[in-house]
Short mmCIF file of C-alpha atoms and ligand atoms in Angstrom, two decimals:
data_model
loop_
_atom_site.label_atom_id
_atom_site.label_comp_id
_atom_site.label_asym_id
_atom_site.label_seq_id
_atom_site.Cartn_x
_atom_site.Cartn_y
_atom_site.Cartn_z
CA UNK A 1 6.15 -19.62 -16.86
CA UNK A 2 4.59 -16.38 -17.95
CA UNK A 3 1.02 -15.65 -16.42
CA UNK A 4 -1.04 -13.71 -19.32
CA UNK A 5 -2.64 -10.74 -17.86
CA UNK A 6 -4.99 -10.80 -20.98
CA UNK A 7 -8.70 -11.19 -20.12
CA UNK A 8 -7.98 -11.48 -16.54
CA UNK A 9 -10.28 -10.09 -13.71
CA UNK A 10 -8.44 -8.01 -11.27
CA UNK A 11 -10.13 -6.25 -8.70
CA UNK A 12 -8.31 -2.81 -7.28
CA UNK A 13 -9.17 -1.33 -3.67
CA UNK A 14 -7.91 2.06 -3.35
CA UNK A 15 -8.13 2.42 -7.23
CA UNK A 16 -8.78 6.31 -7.00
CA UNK A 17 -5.89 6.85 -5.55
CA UNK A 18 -2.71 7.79 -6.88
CA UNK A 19 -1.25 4.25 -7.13
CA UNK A 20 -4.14 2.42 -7.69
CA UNK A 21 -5.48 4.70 -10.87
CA UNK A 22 -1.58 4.24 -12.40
CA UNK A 23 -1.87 0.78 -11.77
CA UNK A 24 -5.79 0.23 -13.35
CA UNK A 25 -4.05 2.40 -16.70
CA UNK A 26 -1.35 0.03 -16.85
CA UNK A 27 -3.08 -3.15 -16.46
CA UNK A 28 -5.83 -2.29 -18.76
CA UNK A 29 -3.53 -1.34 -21.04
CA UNK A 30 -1.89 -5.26 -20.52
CA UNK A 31 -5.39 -6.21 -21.68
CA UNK A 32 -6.87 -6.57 -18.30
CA UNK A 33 -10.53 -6.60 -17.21
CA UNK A 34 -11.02 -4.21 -13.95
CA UNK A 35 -12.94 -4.28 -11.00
CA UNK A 36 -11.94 -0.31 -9.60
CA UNK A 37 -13.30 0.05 -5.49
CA UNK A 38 -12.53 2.40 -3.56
CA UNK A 39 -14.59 4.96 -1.14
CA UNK A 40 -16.18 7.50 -3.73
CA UNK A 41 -18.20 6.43 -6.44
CA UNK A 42 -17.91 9.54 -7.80
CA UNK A 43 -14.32 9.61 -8.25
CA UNK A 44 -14.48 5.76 -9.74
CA UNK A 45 -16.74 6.96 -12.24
CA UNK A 46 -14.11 9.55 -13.17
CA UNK A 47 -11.45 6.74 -13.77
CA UNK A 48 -13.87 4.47 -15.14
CA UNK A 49 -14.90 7.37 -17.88
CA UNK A 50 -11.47 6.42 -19.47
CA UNK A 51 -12.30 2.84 -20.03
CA UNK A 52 -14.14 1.05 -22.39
CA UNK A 53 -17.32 0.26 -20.47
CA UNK A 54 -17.33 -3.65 -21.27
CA UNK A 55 -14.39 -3.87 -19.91
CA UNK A 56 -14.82 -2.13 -16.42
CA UNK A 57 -17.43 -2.37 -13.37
CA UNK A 58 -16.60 0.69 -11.01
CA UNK A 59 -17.80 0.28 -7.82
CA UNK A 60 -17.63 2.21 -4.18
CA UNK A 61 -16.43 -0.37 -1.91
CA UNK A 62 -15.40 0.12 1.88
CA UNK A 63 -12.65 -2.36 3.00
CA UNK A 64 -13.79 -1.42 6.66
CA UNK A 65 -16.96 -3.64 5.99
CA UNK A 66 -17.35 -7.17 5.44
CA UNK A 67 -20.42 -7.29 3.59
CA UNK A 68 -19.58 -4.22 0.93
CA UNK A 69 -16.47 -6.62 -0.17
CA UNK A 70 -18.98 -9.44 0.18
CA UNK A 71 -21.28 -7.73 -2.13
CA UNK A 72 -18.47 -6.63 -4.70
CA UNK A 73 -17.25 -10.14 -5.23
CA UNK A 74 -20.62 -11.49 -5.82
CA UNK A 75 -21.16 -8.56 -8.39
CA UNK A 76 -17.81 -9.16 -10.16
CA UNK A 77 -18.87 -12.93 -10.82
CA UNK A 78 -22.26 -11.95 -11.95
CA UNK A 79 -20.05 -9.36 -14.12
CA UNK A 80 -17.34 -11.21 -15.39
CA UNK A 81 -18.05 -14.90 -14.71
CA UNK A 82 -14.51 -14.36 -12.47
CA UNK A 83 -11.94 -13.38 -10.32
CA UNK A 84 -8.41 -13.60 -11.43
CA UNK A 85 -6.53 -10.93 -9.34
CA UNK A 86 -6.85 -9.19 -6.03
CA UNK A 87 -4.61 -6.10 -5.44
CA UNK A 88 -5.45 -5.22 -1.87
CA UNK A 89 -4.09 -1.53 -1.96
CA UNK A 90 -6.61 0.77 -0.59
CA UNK A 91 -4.30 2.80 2.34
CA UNK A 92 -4.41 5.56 4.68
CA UNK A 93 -1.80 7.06 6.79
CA UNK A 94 -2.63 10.20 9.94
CA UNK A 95 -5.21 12.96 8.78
CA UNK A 96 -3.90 15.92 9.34
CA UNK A 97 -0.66 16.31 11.34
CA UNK A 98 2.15 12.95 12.30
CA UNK A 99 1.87 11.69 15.81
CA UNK A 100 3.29 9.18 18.08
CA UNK A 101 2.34 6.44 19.43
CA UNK A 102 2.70 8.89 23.07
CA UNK A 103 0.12 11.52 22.07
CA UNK A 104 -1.61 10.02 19.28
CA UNK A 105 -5.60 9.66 19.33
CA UNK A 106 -6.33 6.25 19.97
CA UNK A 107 -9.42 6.16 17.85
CA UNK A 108 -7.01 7.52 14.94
CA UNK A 109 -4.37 5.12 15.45
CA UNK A 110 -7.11 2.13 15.04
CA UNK A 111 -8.61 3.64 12.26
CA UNK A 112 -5.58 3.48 10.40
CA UNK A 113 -4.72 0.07 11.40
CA UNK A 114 -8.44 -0.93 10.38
CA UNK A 115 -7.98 0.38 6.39
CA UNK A 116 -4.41 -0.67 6.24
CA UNK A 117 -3.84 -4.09 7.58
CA UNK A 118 -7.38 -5.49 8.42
CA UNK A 119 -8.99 -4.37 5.27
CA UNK A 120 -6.11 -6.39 3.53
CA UNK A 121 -7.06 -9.54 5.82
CA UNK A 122 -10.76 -8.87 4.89
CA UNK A 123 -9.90 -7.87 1.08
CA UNK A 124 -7.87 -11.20 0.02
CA UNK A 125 -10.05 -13.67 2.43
CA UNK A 126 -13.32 -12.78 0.86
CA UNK A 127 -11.64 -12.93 -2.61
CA UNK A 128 -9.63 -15.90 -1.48
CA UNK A 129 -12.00 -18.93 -3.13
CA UNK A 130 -11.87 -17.57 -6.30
CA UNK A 131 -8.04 -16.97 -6.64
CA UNK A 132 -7.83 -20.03 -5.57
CA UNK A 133 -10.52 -22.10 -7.79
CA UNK A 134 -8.44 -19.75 -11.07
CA UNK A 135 -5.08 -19.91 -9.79
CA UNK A 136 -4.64 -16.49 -9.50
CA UNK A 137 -2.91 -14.07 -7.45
CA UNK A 138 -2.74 -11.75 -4.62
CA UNK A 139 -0.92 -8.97 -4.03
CA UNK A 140 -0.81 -6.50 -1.34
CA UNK A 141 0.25 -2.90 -1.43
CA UNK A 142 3.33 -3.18 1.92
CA UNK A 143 5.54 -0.28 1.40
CA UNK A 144 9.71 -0.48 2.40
CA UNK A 145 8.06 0.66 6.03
CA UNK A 146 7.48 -2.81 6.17
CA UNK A 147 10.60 -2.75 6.86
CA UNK A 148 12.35 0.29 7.72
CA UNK A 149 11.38 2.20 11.31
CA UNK A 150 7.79 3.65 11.26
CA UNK A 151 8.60 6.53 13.85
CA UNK A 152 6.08 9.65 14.22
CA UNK A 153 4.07 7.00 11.19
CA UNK A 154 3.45 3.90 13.55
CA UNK A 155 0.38 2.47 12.65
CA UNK A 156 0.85 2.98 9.19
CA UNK A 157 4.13 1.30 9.90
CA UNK A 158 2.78 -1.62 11.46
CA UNK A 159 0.53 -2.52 9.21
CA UNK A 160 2.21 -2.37 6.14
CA UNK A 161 4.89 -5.02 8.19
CA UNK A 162 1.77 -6.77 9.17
CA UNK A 163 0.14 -7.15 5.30
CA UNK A 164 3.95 -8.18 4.37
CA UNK A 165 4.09 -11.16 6.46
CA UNK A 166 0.11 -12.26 5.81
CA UNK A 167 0.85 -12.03 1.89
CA UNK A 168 4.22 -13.90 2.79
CA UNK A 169 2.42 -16.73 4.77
CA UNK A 170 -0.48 -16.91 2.19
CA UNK A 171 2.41 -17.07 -0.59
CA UNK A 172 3.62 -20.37 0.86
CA UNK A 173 0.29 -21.95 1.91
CA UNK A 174 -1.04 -21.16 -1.58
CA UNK A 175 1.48 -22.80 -3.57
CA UNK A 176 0.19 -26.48 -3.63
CA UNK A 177 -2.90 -24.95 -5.22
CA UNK A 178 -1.19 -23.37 -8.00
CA UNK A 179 -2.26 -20.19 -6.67
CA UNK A 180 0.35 -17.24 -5.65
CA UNK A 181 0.68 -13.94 -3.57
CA UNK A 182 2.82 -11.26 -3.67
CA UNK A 183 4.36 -7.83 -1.77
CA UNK A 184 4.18 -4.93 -3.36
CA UNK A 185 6.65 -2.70 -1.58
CA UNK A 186 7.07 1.47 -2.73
CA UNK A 187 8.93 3.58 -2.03
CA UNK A 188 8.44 7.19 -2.17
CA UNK A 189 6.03 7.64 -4.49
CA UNK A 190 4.44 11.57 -5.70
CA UNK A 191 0.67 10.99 -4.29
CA UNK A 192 -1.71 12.93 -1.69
CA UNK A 193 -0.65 10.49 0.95
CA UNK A 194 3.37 11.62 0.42
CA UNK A 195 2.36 15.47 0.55
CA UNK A 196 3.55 15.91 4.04
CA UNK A 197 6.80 14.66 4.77
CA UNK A 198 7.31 16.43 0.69
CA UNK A 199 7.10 19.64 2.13
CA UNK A 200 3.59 19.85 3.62
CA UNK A 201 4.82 18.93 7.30
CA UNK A 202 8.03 21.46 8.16
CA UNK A 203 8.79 18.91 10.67
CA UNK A 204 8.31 15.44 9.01
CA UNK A 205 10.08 16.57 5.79
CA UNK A 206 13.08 17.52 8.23
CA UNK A 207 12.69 14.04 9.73
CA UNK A 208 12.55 12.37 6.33
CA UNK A 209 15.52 14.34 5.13
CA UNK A 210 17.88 13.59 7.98
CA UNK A 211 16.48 9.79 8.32
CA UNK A 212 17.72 8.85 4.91
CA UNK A 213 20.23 9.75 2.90
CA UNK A 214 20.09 11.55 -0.22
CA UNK A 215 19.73 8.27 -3.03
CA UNK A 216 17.04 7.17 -0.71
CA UNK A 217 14.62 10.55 -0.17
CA UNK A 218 13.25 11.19 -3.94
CA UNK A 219 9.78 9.96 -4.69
CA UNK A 220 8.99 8.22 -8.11
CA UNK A 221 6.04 8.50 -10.60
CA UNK A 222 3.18 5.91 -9.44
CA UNK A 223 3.59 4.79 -13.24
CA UNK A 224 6.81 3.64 -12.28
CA UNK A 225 5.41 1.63 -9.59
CA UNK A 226 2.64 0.63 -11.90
CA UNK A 227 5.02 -0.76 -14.83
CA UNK A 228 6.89 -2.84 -12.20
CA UNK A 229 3.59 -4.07 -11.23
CA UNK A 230 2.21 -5.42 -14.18
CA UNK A 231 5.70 -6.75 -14.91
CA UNK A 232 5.98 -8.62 -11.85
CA UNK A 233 2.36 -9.68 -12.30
CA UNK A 234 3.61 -11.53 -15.48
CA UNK A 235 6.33 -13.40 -13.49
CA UNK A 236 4.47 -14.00 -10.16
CA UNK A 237 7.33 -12.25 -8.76
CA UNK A 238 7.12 -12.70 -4.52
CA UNK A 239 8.92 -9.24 -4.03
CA UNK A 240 8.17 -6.00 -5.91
CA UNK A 241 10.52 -3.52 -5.30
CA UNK A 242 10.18 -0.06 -6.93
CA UNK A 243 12.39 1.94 -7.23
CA UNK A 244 15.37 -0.46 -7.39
CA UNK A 245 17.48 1.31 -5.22
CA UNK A 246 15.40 -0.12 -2.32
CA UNK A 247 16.25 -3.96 -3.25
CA UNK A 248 19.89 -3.84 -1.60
CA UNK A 249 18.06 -1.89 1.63
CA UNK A 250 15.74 -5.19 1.69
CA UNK A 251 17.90 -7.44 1.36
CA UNK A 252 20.28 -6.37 3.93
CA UNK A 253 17.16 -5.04 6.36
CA UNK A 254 18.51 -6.94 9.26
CA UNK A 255 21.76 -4.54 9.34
CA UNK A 256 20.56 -1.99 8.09
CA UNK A 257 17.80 -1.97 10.81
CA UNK A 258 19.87 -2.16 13.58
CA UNK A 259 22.01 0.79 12.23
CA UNK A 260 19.26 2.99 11.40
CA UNK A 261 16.82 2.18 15.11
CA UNK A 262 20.33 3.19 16.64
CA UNK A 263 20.54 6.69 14.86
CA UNK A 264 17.15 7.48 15.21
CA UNK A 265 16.87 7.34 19.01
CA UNK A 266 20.59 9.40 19.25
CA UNK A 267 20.18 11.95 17.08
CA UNK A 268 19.71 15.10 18.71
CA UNK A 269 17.77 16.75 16.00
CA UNK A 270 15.71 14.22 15.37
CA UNK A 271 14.82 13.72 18.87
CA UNK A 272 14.30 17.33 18.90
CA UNK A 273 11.63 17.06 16.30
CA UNK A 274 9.85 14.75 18.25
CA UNK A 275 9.25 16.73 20.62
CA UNK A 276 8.31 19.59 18.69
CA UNK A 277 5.84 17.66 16.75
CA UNK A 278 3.82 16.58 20.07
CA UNK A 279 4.10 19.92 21.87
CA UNK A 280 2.66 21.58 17.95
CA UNK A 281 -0.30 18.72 18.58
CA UNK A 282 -1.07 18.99 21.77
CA UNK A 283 -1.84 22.61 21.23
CA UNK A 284 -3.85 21.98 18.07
CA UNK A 285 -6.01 19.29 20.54
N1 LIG B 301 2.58 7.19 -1.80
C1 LIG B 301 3.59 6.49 -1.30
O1 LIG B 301 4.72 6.98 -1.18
C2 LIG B 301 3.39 5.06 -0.89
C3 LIG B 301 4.52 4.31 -0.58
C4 LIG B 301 4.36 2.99 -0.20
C5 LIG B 301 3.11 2.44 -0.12
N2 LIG B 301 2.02 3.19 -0.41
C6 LIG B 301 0.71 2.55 -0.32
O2 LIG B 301 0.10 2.57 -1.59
C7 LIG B 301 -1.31 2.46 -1.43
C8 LIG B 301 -1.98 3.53 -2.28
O3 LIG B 301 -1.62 4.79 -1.75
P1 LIG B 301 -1.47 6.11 -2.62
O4 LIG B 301 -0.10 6.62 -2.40
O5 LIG B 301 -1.95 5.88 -4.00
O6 LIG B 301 -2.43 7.09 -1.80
P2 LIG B 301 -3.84 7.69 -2.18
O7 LIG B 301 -4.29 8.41 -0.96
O8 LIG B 301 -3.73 8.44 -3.45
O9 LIG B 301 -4.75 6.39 -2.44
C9 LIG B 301 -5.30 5.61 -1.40
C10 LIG B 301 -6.72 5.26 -1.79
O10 LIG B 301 -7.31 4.41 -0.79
C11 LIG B 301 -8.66 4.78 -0.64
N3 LIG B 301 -9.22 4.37 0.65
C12 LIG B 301 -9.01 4.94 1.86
N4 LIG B 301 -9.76 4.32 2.79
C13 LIG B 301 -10.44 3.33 2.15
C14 LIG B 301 -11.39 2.36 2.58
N5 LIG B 301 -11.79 2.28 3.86
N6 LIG B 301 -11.90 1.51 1.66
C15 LIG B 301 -11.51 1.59 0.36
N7 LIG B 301 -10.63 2.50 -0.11
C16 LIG B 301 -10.10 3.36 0.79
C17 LIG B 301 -8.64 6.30 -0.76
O11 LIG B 301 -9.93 6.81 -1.05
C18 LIG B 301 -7.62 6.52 -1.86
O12 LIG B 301 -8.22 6.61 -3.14
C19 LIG B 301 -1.58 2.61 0.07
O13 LIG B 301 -1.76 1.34 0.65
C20 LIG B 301 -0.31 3.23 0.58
O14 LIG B 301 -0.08 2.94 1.93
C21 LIG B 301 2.13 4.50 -0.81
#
């Protein structure tokens, strides 16, 4: 059965961002009613501006803090009457420079997993008894590090495999209610967060290069990701892949992860770059 995206509710965290702004465009355009969070008001007002206003509440949300969610769900049912939709996306990955787990800042390393996998956990549990009383949807932004190895990008890593398996578990305890969720997993995709290992970093972009080969390195649009998001919307599709070249790498993770945690930790050069990148940080520190 088709689920009509017309006149639904969907709230956005991260909506700013690269991903999230392609994916508000889209769905609006599908005839969607938006709820855009994310950190800076200032930059939701920007998005917002290309929206007609009926149609749109914009506000700064923090998915670090209970009661700021708390206090946007309230405000989208005083709003819109609803909830349809929540797309937990709002994501973060290291600063400045890649670390490891070794030499990382601990503080850092929480920080990430605090935006990326508990503000998920907070994101579709306060949203959770309205999805449920509209039979609506979840779906969380993973990424295919869900699934392939996180090196020098751990905690980013872990929580993307961590959001996977939540939206998975919440998929099947949903179902009876007539209520679904769903994993979002990109690719490469040409935003801020993708900057470094596209050049910005000498040493990740050497690491990305050599980690995968060549069909598997370019980055996509985040319209690309956004039109395979509404689409899959429609069909309450469990798995979004985008681009399509990663569906075969999914589907065959098992093998393919065995192969590719083998090359990683024999590969001189790679290994070399490891080291390279924590003696460069330690002497930033
Ligand atoms: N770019 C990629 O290649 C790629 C690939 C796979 C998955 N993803 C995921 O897609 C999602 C969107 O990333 P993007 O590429 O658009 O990056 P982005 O940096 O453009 O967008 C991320 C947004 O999240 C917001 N954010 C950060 N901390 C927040 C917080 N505490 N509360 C609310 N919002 C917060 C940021 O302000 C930003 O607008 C992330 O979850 C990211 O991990 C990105």
């Amino acid at each position: 059965m088709v689920y009509d995206i017309r006149n639904k509710v969907i709230l956005i965290t991260g909506a700013a961002g690269g991903i999230g702004a392609a994916c508000a465009r889209e769905l609006y355009a599908n005839g969607a009613n938006l709820v855009l969070t994310d950190i800076s008001q200032k930059s939701l007002d920007t998005l917002a501006s290309e929206f007609a206003k009926e149609r749109v509440l914009a506000k700064a949300m923090d998915v670090t803090n209970w009661s700021s969610i708390k206090n946007i769900i309230k405000l989208t049912i005083t709003t819109f009457g609803k909830l349809d939709i929540v797309f937990a996306n709002a994501g973060i990955s290291w600063k400045e420079s890649a670390y490891t787990v070794f030499n990382c800042d601990e503080s850092e390393f929480e920080k990430i997993i605090d935006v990326d996998l508990l503000g998920v956990w907070r994101t579709i549990k306060t949203s959770l008894p309205e999805i449920v009383k509209n039979k609506g949807q979840v779906v969380v932004t993973s990424s295919i590090y869900a699934f392939t190895n996180g090196m020098c990008n751990a905690p980013y890593a872990t929580s993307k495999a961590g959001i996977e398996m939540l939206s998975r578990s919440l998929r099947a305890e949903l179902s009876g209610k007539g209520a679904s969720a769903s994993v979002l997993y990109p690719g490469w995709i040409t935003t801020p967060l993708t900057d470094g290992v596209f050049g910005g970093d000498r040493l990740t972009t050497e690491m990305r290069e050599i980690g995968f080969p060549p069909f598997l390195r370019k980055a996509i649009s985040p319209e690309k990701v956004a039109t395979a998001l509404a689409k899959g919307l429609t069909q309450r599709k469990p798995r979004i892949i985008v681009p399509a070249r990663w569906i075969p790498i999914q589907l065959f993770r098992g093998i393919v992860g065995i192969f590719s945690d083998w090359l990683l930790a024999n590969h001189k050069r790679i290994q070399s770059l490891v080291l390279d990148l924590e003696s460069r940080t330690k002497k930033q520190k």
